[in-house]
Coordinates of C-alpha atoms and ligand atoms in Angstrom, one line a residue:
M716 CA -47.5 -69.3 -35.9
N717 CA -47.0 -72.4 -38.2
A718 CA -44.0 -75.2 -37.6
N719 CA -41.3 -73.1 -39.4
E720 CA -41.6 -69.8 -37.5
L721 CA -41.7 -72.3 -34.5
Q722 CA -38.4 -74.5 -35.2
Q723 CA -36.6 -70.6 -35.9
L724 CA -37.9 -68.9 -32.8
L725 CA -36.7 -72.3 -30.7
L726 CA -33.4 -72.2 -32.6
D727 CA -32.9 -68.2 -31.9
K728 CA -33.4 -69.3 -28.4
L729 CA -31.9 -72.5 -27.6
G730 CA -29.4 -73.2 -30.6
A731 CA -29.2 -75.4 -33.5
D732 CA -27.3 -77.8 -30.9
C733 CA -30.0 -78.7 -29.1
V734 CA -32.9 -78.8 -31.8
V735 CA -33.8 -81.5 -34.2
T736 CA -36.2 -79.9 -36.9
A737 CA -35.2 -82.2 -40.2
P738 CA -38.5 -84.4 -40.9
S739 CA -36.4 -87.6 -41.4
D740 CA -34.8 -87.1 -37.5
L741 CA -38.3 -86.7 -36.6
V742 CA -39.8 -89.9 -36.9
A743 CA -38.2 -91.9 -34.5
W744 CA -38.8 -89.1 -31.4
T745 CA -42.9 -89.3 -33.0
T746 CA -43.8 -93.1 -32.3
D747 CA -43.5 -95.3 -29.1
W748 CA -41.0 -99.0 -29.0
R749 CA -43.6 -100.9 -30.1
G750 CA -44.9 -98.7 -33.1
M751 CA -48.7 -98.6 -31.8
Y752 CA -48.8 -94.9 -31.6
H753 CA -47.9 -92.2 -34.2
G754 CA -47.9 -88.5 -33.7
Q755 CA -46.3 -84.8 -35.1
A756 CA -43.9 -82.7 -33.9
A757 CA -42.3 -79.3 -35.0
A758 CA -39.0 -80.1 -33.2
V759 CA -37.2 -82.2 -30.9
V760 CA -35.3 -79.6 -28.0
R761 CA -32.8 -82.1 -26.2
P762 CA -31.3 -79.5 -23.6
R763 CA -28.3 -79.5 -21.7
T764 CA -29.3 -77.7 -18.4
T765 CA -32.0 -76.7 -16.5
E766 CA -32.6 -73.3 -17.5
D767 CA -32.6 -74.7 -21.1
V768 CA -35.2 -76.6 -20.0
A769 CA -37.4 -73.7 -18.7
A770 CA -36.6 -71.5 -21.6
C771 CA -37.8 -73.8 -23.7
V772 CA -41.1 -74.7 -21.6
A773 CA -41.3 -70.5 -21.2
L774 CA -41.3 -69.8 -25.1
C775 CA -44.0 -72.9 -26.1
A776 CA -46.0 -71.5 -22.9
A777 CA -45.9 -68.1 -24.4
H778 CA -47.0 -69.2 -27.7
G779 CA -49.6 -72.0 -26.6
V780 CA -47.0 -74.3 -27.8
P781 CA -48.1 -78.3 -26.4
V782 CA -44.5 -80.1 -24.9
V783 CA -44.2 -83.3 -24.9
P784 CA -41.6 -84.9 -21.9
R785 CA -39.8 -87.8 -23.6
G786 CA -37.5 -90.4 -21.4
G787 CA -36.5 -93.9 -22.3
N788 CA -39.3 -94.5 -24.6
T789 CA -40.0 -97.6 -23.3
G790 CA -43.1 -96.9 -21.7
L791 CA -46.7 -99.2 -22.6
C792 CA -49.2 -96.6 -22.6
G793 CA -48.0 -93.8 -25.4
A794 CA -47.7 -91.6 -22.9
A795 CA -44.4 -90.3 -24.6
T796 CA -45.6 -90.2 -28.1
P797 CA -47.3 -86.6 -29.1
D798 CA -50.8 -86.3 -30.5
Q799 CA -51.0 -85.3 -33.9
N800 CA -50.9 -81.3 -33.7
P801 CA -47.8 -80.4 -36.2
L802 CA -46.8 -77.5 -33.5
N803 CA -45.6 -80.0 -30.9
V804 CA -42.2 -79.8 -29.3
V805 CA -40.9 -83.4 -27.9
L806 CA -38.5 -82.2 -24.9
S807 CA -36.0 -84.7 -24.5
L808 CA -34.3 -85.3 -21.6
D809 CA -31.4 -87.8 -22.5
R810 CA -28.4 -85.4 -22.9
M811 CA -29.3 -84.6 -18.7
N812 CA -27.5 -87.7 -17.4
A813 CA -25.3 -86.6 -14.6
I814 CA -25.1 -88.6 -11.9
V815 CA -25.0 -85.3 -9.1
S816 CA -23.6 -86.6 -6.0
V817 CA -24.0 -90.4 -4.3
D818 CA -23.6 -89.7 -0.5
P819 CA -23.1 -93.4 1.7
V820 CA -23.6 -91.7 5.0
A821 CA -26.9 -89.9 4.3
N822 CA -27.7 -92.7 1.8
T823 CA -28.7 -90.4 -1.1
M824 CA -28.4 -90.0 -4.5
V825 CA -28.6 -86.8 -6.4
V826 CA -29.1 -87.1 -10.5
Q827 CA -30.6 -85.7 -13.1
A828 CA -33.8 -87.5 -15.0
G829 CA -31.7 -88.3 -18.2
C830 CA -29.7 -90.6 -16.0
I831 CA -30.3 -93.9 -17.4
L832 CA -31.8 -96.3 -14.2
G833 CA -29.2 -99.2 -14.9
D834 CA -26.3 -96.5 -14.7
L835 CA -27.9 -95.1 -11.3
Q836 CA -27.9 -99.0 -9.8
R837 CA -24.0 -99.3 -11.0
A838 CA -23.4 -95.7 -9.8
A839 CA -24.9 -96.9 -6.0
E840 CA -23.1 -100.4 -6.6
E841 CA -19.8 -98.5 -6.8
H842 CA -20.7 -97.1 -3.4
G843 CA -21.9 -99.9 -1.8
R844 CA -25.3 -99.0 -1.9
L845 CA -28.1 -100.8 -3.5
F846 CA -30.8 -98.4 -6.1
P847 CA -33.9 -101.3 -5.7
L848 CA -35.7 -99.6 -8.6
S849 CA -35.5 -102.6 -11.2
L850 CA -37.3 -103.7 -14.0
A851 CA -36.5 -105.5 -17.3
A852 CA -36.4 -102.1 -19.6
E853 CA -33.6 -101.0 -16.7
D854 CA -31.0 -100.4 -19.3
S855 CA -33.0 -98.0 -21.7
C856 CA -35.2 -96.1 -19.2
Q857 CA -34.4 -93.0 -18.0
I858 CA -34.8 -92.4 -14.1
G859 CA -37.2 -89.0 -15.1
G860 CA -39.8 -91.5 -17.0
N861 CA -39.6 -93.7 -14.0
L862 CA -40.5 -91.1 -12.2
A863 CA -43.3 -89.8 -14.5
T864 CA -44.7 -92.9 -14.8
N865 CA -44.1 -94.1 -10.8
A866 CA -42.7 -97.1 -12.1
G867 CA -42.7 -100.6 -10.1
G868 CA -40.8 -103.9 -11.4
V869 CA -40.1 -106.4 -9.3
N870 CA -38.6 -105.2 -6.0
V871 CA -41.7 -103.5 -4.9
V872 CA -42.5 -105.8 -2.5
R873 CA -39.3 -105.2 -0.3
Y874 CA -38.9 -101.1 -1.4
G875 CA -42.4 -99.8 -2.6
M876 CA -42.8 -98.2 -5.8
V877 CA -40.6 -95.1 -7.2
R878 CA -42.8 -93.0 -5.3
D879 CA -41.4 -94.5 -2.3
L880 CA -38.0 -93.8 -3.1
V881 CA -38.2 -90.1 -3.8
L882 CA -36.6 -87.9 -1.2
G883 CA -36.9 -84.2 -3.6
L884 CA -37.6 -83.3 -7.1
E885 CA -36.3 -80.1 -9.2
V886 CA -39.5 -79.5 -11.9
V887 CA -39.7 -77.0 -14.5
L888 CA -43.8 -76.1 -14.2
P889 CA -45.6 -75.2 -17.5
S890 CA -44.8 -71.7 -16.9
G891 CA -41.3 -72.3 -17.1
E892 CA -40.4 -71.4 -13.8
I893 CA -38.4 -73.9 -12.3
W894 CA -39.5 -75.1 -8.9
N895 CA -36.6 -76.1 -6.7
G896 CA -37.3 -79.2 -4.6
L897 CA -34.5 -81.2 -4.5
R898 CA -34.1 -81.7 -1.1
T899 CA -32.6 -84.9 0.7
L900 CA -34.5 -84.5 3.9
R901 CA -36.2 -87.4 5.3
K902 CA -38.5 -85.6 7.7
D903 CA -40.0 -82.5 6.1
N904 CA -43.9 -81.9 7.2
T905 CA -44.4 -78.5 5.5
G906 CA -47.7 -78.1 4.1
Y907 CA -48.7 -80.4 0.9
D908 CA -46.4 -82.9 -0.6
L909 CA -45.6 -81.3 -3.4
K910 CA -42.9 -83.5 -5.4
Q911 CA -45.8 -86.1 -5.2
L912 CA -47.9 -84.9 -7.5
F913 CA -45.4 -84.8 -10.1
L914 CA -44.7 -88.5 -9.2
G915 CA -47.3 -90.6 -11.9
S916 CA -48.7 -87.7 -13.4
E917 CA -46.9 -88.4 -16.9
G918 CA -45.2 -85.3 -17.9
T919 CA -48.7 -83.4 -17.6
L920 CA -47.8 -81.4 -14.7
G921 CA -44.6 -80.3 -15.1
I922 CA -40.7 -81.5 -16.7
I923 CA -39.1 -83.3 -14.0
T924 CA -35.2 -82.4 -14.2
A925 CA -33.5 -83.6 -11.1
A926 CA -34.3 -86.2 -8.5
A927 CA -32.7 -86.9 -4.5
L928 CA -33.4 -90.5 -4.2
R929 CA -32.9 -92.7 -1.1
I930 CA -30.8 -95.5 -1.7
F931 CA -30.0 -98.6 0.4
P932 CA -27.7 -101.7 1.7
A933 CA -25.9 -103.1 -0.8
T934 CA -27.6 -107.1 -1.3
K935 CA -24.7 -109.1 -0.9
S936 CA -26.1 -112.6 -0.5
R937 CA -29.3 -113.5 -1.8
A938 CA -31.5 -117.2 -1.9
V939 CA -33.6 -117.8 -4.7
A940 CA -36.3 -120.6 -5.2
L941 CA -38.9 -122.3 -7.5
V942 CA -41.8 -123.4 -5.4
A943 CA -44.7 -125.2 -7.6
I944 CA -48.3 -124.5 -6.4
D945 CA -51.6 -126.0 -7.1
T946 CA -53.7 -123.4 -6.4
P947 CA -53.1 -119.4 -6.4
Q948 CA -54.8 -119.6 -2.8
H949 CA -51.6 -121.8 -1.8
A950 CA -49.5 -118.9 -3.6
L951 CA -51.1 -116.4 -1.1
D952 CA -50.5 -119.2 2.2
L953 CA -47.1 -119.4 1.0
F954 CA -46.7 -115.4 0.7
S955 CA -48.2 -115.5 4.4
I956 CA -45.5 -117.9 6.1
M957 CA -42.5 -116.5 4.3
F958 CA -44.0 -112.7 5.3
E959 CA -43.6 -114.3 9.4
R960 CA -40.5 -116.3 8.7
C961 CA -38.7 -113.8 6.5
A962 CA -40.0 -110.4 7.0
G963 CA -38.0 -107.5 5.7
R964 CA -35.6 -110.0 3.1
I965 CA -37.9 -111.1 0.8
D966 CA -37.1 -108.9 -2.3
A967 CA -39.3 -110.6 -5.2
F968 CA -42.5 -112.9 -4.9
E969 CA -43.5 -113.8 -8.3
Y970 CA -46.3 -115.5 -9.8
F971 CA -46.9 -117.4 -12.9
S972 CA -49.0 -120.0 -13.9
G973 CA -48.4 -123.4 -15.3
D974 CA -49.3 -122.3 -19.1
C975 CA -46.8 -119.4 -18.6
L976 CA -44.0 -122.0 -18.3
E977 CA -45.2 -123.8 -21.2
L978 CA -45.3 -121.1 -23.5
V979 CA -42.1 -120.5 -22.3
L980 CA -40.4 -123.8 -22.5
G981 CA -42.3 -124.2 -26.0
V982 CA -40.9 -121.4 -27.2
T983 CA -37.2 -121.9 -25.8
P984 CA -36.9 -126.0 -25.9
S985 CA -33.4 -125.4 -24.6
L986 CA -34.3 -124.2 -21.4
R987 CA -34.3 -126.8 -18.5
R988 CA -37.7 -127.7 -17.0
P989 CA -37.7 -126.9 -13.0
F990 CA -39.6 -130.0 -12.0
A991 CA -40.4 -133.2 -13.8
E992 CA -44.1 -133.2 -13.8
P993 CA -45.5 -129.7 -14.9
H994 CA -47.7 -127.9 -12.0
A995 CA -50.9 -125.6 -11.9
G996 CA -49.0 -122.8 -11.1
Y997 CA -45.3 -121.6 -9.6
V998 CA -43.8 -119.0 -7.1
L999 CA -40.1 -117.2 -7.6
V1000 CA -39.0 -116.1 -4.5
E1001 CA -36.0 -113.9 -4.3
L1002 CA -34.9 -113.0 -0.6
G1003 CA -31.9 -110.5 -0.2
D1004 CA -29.5 -109.7 2.7
S1005 CA -26.5 -107.3 3.7
G1006 CA -25.2 -111.0 5.6
E1007 CA -24.0 -114.2 5.6
A1008 CA -25.1 -116.7 2.3
E1009 CA -25.5 -119.7 4.6
V1010 CA -28.0 -117.8 6.9
L1011 CA -30.1 -116.9 4.1
H1012 CA -30.2 -119.9 3.0
E1013 CA -31.1 -122.0 5.8
L1014 CA -34.0 -119.0 6.5
L1015 CA -35.6 -119.7 3.1
E1016 CA -35.1 -123.8 3.3
N1017 CA -36.6 -123.5 6.9
A1018 CA -39.7 -121.5 5.9
L1019 CA -40.1 -123.7 2.6
G1020 CA -40.1 -126.9 4.8
D1021 CA -43.0 -125.0 6.9
A1022 CA -44.4 -124.7 3.2
L1023 CA -44.5 -127.9 2.5
E1024 CA -45.9 -129.6 6.1
R1025 CA -48.5 -127.2 5.8
E1026 CA -49.4 -128.3 2.1
C1027 CA -49.6 -124.9 0.4
C1028 CA -46.9 -125.8 -2.2
S1029 CA -46.1 -129.4 -4.3
D1030 CA -42.5 -129.0 -4.9
V1031 CA -39.9 -126.6 -4.3
A1032 CA -36.2 -126.3 -6.4
V1033 CA -33.9 -123.8 -4.2
A1034 CA -31.0 -122.7 -6.3
S1035 CA -27.7 -123.7 -5.2
S1036 CA -25.6 -121.4 -7.4
L1037 CA -26.2 -117.7 -9.3
A1038 CA -26.4 -119.8 -12.3
Q1039 CA -29.2 -121.9 -10.8
A1040 CA -30.9 -118.7 -9.9
C1041 CA -30.6 -117.1 -12.9
A1042 CA -32.0 -120.0 -14.6
L1043 CA -34.9 -120.0 -12.4
W1044 CA -35.0 -116.1 -13.4
Q1045 CA -35.0 -116.6 -17.0
L1046 CA -38.2 -118.9 -16.7
R1047 CA -40.7 -115.3 -15.3
E1048 CA -38.4 -113.2 -17.3
D1049 CA -38.9 -115.0 -20.7
I1050 CA -43.0 -115.0 -20.6
S1051 CA -43.5 -111.5 -22.0
E1052 CA -40.8 -112.6 -25.1
A1053 CA -42.6 -116.0 -25.9
Q1054 CA -46.2 -114.1 -25.6
R1055 CA -44.5 -112.1 -28.3
V1056 CA -43.1 -114.5 -30.5
D1057 CA -46.8 -116.5 -29.9
G1058 CA -48.3 -113.9 -31.7
P1059 CA -51.3 -110.8 -30.9
H1060 CA -52.2 -110.6 -27.4
L1061 CA -54.2 -108.4 -24.8
K1062 CA -52.0 -107.3 -22.0
H1063 CA -53.8 -106.0 -18.9
D1064 CA -51.5 -104.8 -15.5
V1065 CA -54.1 -104.6 -13.1
S1066 CA -53.9 -104.9 -9.1
L1067 CA -56.4 -106.1 -6.6
P1068 CA -56.0 -106.4 -2.8
I1069 CA -54.2 -109.0 -2.2
E1070 CA -56.1 -111.4 -0.1
R1071 CA -58.9 -111.6 -3.4
I1072 CA -56.6 -112.5 -6.3
P1073 CA -57.3 -116.3 -6.1
A1074 CA -61.5 -115.3 -6.4
F1075 CA -60.6 -113.0 -9.1
I1076 CA -58.2 -115.4 -11.2
E1077 CA -61.7 -117.8 -10.8
A1078 CA -64.3 -115.5 -11.5
A1079 CA -62.2 -113.6 -14.3
R1080 CA -61.8 -117.4 -16.1
Q1081 CA -64.8 -118.4 -15.8
R1082 CA -66.7 -115.1 -17.0
L1083 CA -63.9 -115.0 -20.1
F1084 CA -64.6 -118.8 -21.1
A1085 CA -68.1 -118.4 -20.6
Q1086 CA -68.1 -116.4 -23.9
F1087 CA -65.1 -117.2 -25.3
P1088 CA -64.3 -120.9 -24.5
D1089 CA -60.8 -120.9 -26.4
L1090 CA -59.2 -118.1 -25.0
R1091 CA -55.4 -119.2 -23.9
L1092 CA -55.0 -116.8 -20.5
F1093 CA -51.5 -115.9 -19.3
V1094 CA -51.5 -115.0 -15.9
F1095 CA -48.1 -113.8 -14.1
G1096 CA -46.9 -111.1 -12.1
H1097 CA -45.8 -109.6 -8.9
L1098 CA -47.7 -111.8 -6.4
G1099 CA -46.1 -109.8 -3.2
D1100 CA -48.0 -106.6 -4.5
G1101 CA -51.3 -108.0 -5.4
N1102 CA -49.8 -106.7 -9.2
L1103 CA -50.7 -109.1 -11.8
H1104 CA -50.2 -109.1 -15.5
Y1105 CA -53.5 -110.6 -16.9
N1106 CA -52.7 -111.1 -20.6
V1107 CA -54.8 -112.9 -22.9
S1108 CA -53.9 -115.0 -26.3
R1109 CA -56.2 -115.3 -29.5
P1110 CA -57.1 -119.5 -29.7
R1111 CA -54.8 -121.6 -30.7
D1112 CA -56.1 -122.0 -34.5
A1113 CA -57.7 -118.7 -34.6
A1114 CA -55.9 -115.6 -37.4
P1115 CA -54.1 -113.1 -35.8
D1116 CA -56.2 -110.4 -36.0
Y1117 CA -59.0 -112.1 -33.8
F1118 CA -59.2 -109.2 -31.2
T1119 CA -59.7 -106.7 -33.6
S1120 CA -63.2 -107.6 -33.2
C1121 CA -63.9 -109.1 -29.8
G1122 CA -60.4 -107.4 -28.1
D1123 CA -63.3 -104.5 -26.2
A1124 CA -65.5 -107.2 -25.4
V1125 CA -62.5 -109.4 -23.4
T1126 CA -60.9 -106.3 -21.7
D1127 CA -64.1 -105.0 -20.4
I1128 CA -65.0 -108.9 -18.6
I1129 CA -61.5 -108.5 -17.1
L1130 CA -61.7 -104.8 -15.3
D1131 CA -64.8 -105.1 -15.0
E1132 CA -64.0 -107.9 -12.3
V1133 CA -61.0 -105.9 -11.2
A1134 CA -63.7 -103.6 -10.1
R1135 CA -66.4 -106.1 -8.6
Q1136 CA -63.2 -106.9 -6.3
D1137 CA -61.9 -103.5 -6.1
G1138 CA -58.7 -103.9 -7.7
S1139 CA -57.2 -101.2 -10.0
F1140 CA -57.3 -101.2 -13.9
S1141 CA -53.7 -100.3 -13.9
A1142 CA -51.2 -101.0 -11.1
E1143 CA -47.8 -99.9 -12.6
H1144 CA -47.5 -98.9 -16.4
G1145 CA -49.9 -95.9 -16.0
I1146 CA -52.8 -94.6 -18.3
G1147 CA -51.0 -92.4 -21.3
Q1148 CA -53.5 -92.4 -24.2
L1149 CA -54.0 -95.7 -24.0
K1150 CA -56.3 -96.4 -21.1
R1151 CA -57.9 -93.1 -20.9
K1152 CA -60.8 -94.2 -21.3
H1153 CA -60.9 -96.9 -18.2
L1154 CA -59.7 -93.7 -16.0
R1155 CA -63.5 -92.2 -17.1
A1156 CA -65.2 -95.6 -17.1
Y1157 CA -63.5 -96.5 -13.3
K1158 CA -63.0 -92.9 -11.4
S1159 CA -65.6 -91.8 -9.6
A1160 CA -66.5 -88.1 -11.4
L1161 CA -65.2 -86.7 -8.2
E1162 CA -61.9 -88.2 -8.7
I1163 CA -62.0 -87.1 -12.0
R1164 CA -62.8 -83.6 -11.5
M1165 CA -59.9 -83.3 -8.5
M1166 CA -57.3 -84.6 -11.3
E1167 CA -59.1 -82.4 -13.7
D1168 CA -58.6 -79.4 -11.4
L1169 CA -54.9 -79.7 -10.6
K1170 CA -54.2 -79.7 -13.8
R1171 CA -55.8 -76.7 -14.6
T1172 CA -53.6 -75.2 -11.5
F1173 CA -50.4 -76.5 -12.5
D1174 CA -51.3 -76.2 -16.3
P1175 CA -54.0 -73.5 -17.2
K1176 CA -53.2 -73.2 -21.2
G1177 CA -53.3 -76.6 -21.3
I1178 CA -49.9 -77.0 -22.7
M1179 CA -48.0 -80.2 -20.9
N1180 CA -48.5 -83.2 -22.4
P1181 CA -52.2 -82.7 -24.2
G1182 CA -54.0 -86.2 -24.6
K1183 CA -52.5 -88.2 -21.9
I1184 CA -54.4 -89.2 -18.7
L1185 CA -57.4 -87.0 -18.9
Ligands
LIG1210 P1 -40.8 -92.9 -21.6 O1 -41.6 -93.8 -22.3 O2 -40.3 -91.8 -22.2 O3 -42.0 -91.8 -20.8 C1 -43.0 -92.4 -20.1 C2 -43.9 -91.0 -19.5 O4 -43.1 -90.1 -18.8 C3 -44.6 -89.8 -20.7 O5 -46.1 -89.1 -20.3 C4 -43.7 -88.8 -20.7 O6 -44.1 -87.8 -20.9 C5 -43.3 -89.5 -19.5 N1 -41.9 -88.4 -19.0 C6 -40.8 -89.2 -19.0 N2 -39.4 -88.2 -18.6 C7 -40.0 -87.3 -17.7 C8 -39.9 -86.3 -17.8 N3 -38.3 -86.1 -17.5 N4 -40.4 -85.5 -16.7 C9 -41.6 -85.3 -16.8 N5 -42.1 -86.9 -18.0 C10 -41.7 -87.2 -18.3 N6 -42.9 -100.5 -15.7 C11 -42.9 -100.6 -14.7 O7 -43.6 -100.4 -14.0 N7 -42.6 -102.1 -14.3 C12 -42.2 -102.8 -14.9 O8 -41.9 -104.0 -14.2 C13 -41.8 -102.6 -16.6 N8 -41.7 -103.8 -17.4 C14 -41.2 -103.6 -18.5 C15 -40.7 -103.9 -19.4 C16 -39.9 -104.1 -20.5 C17 -39.7 -104.6 -21.1 C18 -40.4 -102.7 -21.4 C19 -40.3 -102.0 -22.7 C20 -41.0 -101.6 -20.4 C21 -41.8 -102.0 -19.5 N9 -42.4 -101.3 -18.5 C22 -42.3 -101.4 -16.9 C23 -42.5 -99.5 -18.7 C24 -41.7 -98.5 -18.7 O9 -40.0 -99.2 -19.1 C25 -41.4 -97.9 -17.2 O10 -43.3 -96.9 -17.7 C26 -40.5 -96.4 -17.6 O11 -40.6 -96.2 -16.2 C27 -41.0 -95.4 -18.8 O12 -39.5 -95.0 -18.5 P2 -39.1 -94.0 -19.7 O13 -37.5 -93.1 -19.6 O14 -38.8 -95.4 -20.9 O15 -40.5 -93.2 -20.0
LIG1211 ZN1 -44.7 -106.1 -13.9

């Protein structure tokens, strides 16, 4: 079958309203948002119903045609970009964006997969509830993409990854069958937990069309502080104190190195320096509660007073208004953008047993500098989850293509140290096409075999997002 014949079959089955075939219209659907990956497709299908998704997948299965599920295209590993097969069909969920129900008694929300994450947060808020998944791409990414990548973000320390927020799923399987697992039960020990297989599967096992999600009491008060620390070990000691004193109320516990702050302030000089002197590192801590703000602030200030007394921090800045809290958060949130302005760099999204973070930071630094003494390290991340964004920028006077020759060697040193410390080479961004070789390098042969067996069971024809993960 050629691309024209496939387009005609799709048009006959689903109608012109659902099927995009003009080559100029396909470009945007076959490229990732950073422009790192470019693929090919015969068509983009934009269904409005689960039955249309199933009809499309059944047609593709009958002809052995690859299907690439597509959410908001904000993924960082090229997982939503098709490969070079000209017969690929990109299946976009963007029109399936209904919020089916929000139940503030059961504390559940049932939604279609194409809903934008920010819209779900606002829908929960209208009912006095919180949907806690929060990440910088929240006004573009879709919940289907979040589920398929098992997304993390800044509130994982309190609410867990997306995996922990899901009660049920509806999925179109690679055969075209519809699995209705859209239950809202909290307790359901009836054999294997099938929904968990699709979370984090990056569209390789089936297409998520709807989800039943958990929602929580709305956060009525917040208390935010930036804490200056001398060493990563002090950040851990602080975490331990905060955990003891404020357990259950820590919404975020974010670390960034002093170099990250200097980079941000250099790129945006209008931002206010939070402390008179630069420090080796910083922790941004946010507490949240459904009760009174005064009580929460007192809790935070007492815990930080304790930390100062125990000498695990050198200075603290507590936000006394929402504007101040936002200004402190901006210092953390602007790091990625400041790095983009600074130029090409290597990103590593790693996780470690939290107690090993200080040893990892020190060992990785020493090993990198032994071979590449002028690299610039920008280390930040969700410390409360053991998740570091360990990013590396070229030496100050090096050409922009510096990493073309040595990027792999730099990454190998970092990921080898992660493995030595029993960590993971991908904490929250997944595998996609970017990290397939790392999966082969760092997972055991037995783990790879179990994954391949699962893939074959669900997708014997190998049509679902080929070339991703495995
Ligand atoms: P896409 O990029 O469209 O797709 C991602 C994968 O999911 C692909 O494999 C695709 O095939 C599959 N997929 C999409 N929809 C479905 C579906 N309905 N059924 C089956 N498979 C599907 N990620 C984090 O975890 N934490 C962060 O803090 C974070 N911060 C970010 C900040 C910025 C500025 C950006 C640009 C990205 C960030 N990300 C972060 C990465 C990204 O936002 C997440 O991976 C997000 O979950 C992807 O959702 P999406 O809808 O854009 O999916
Ligand atoms: Zn992150």
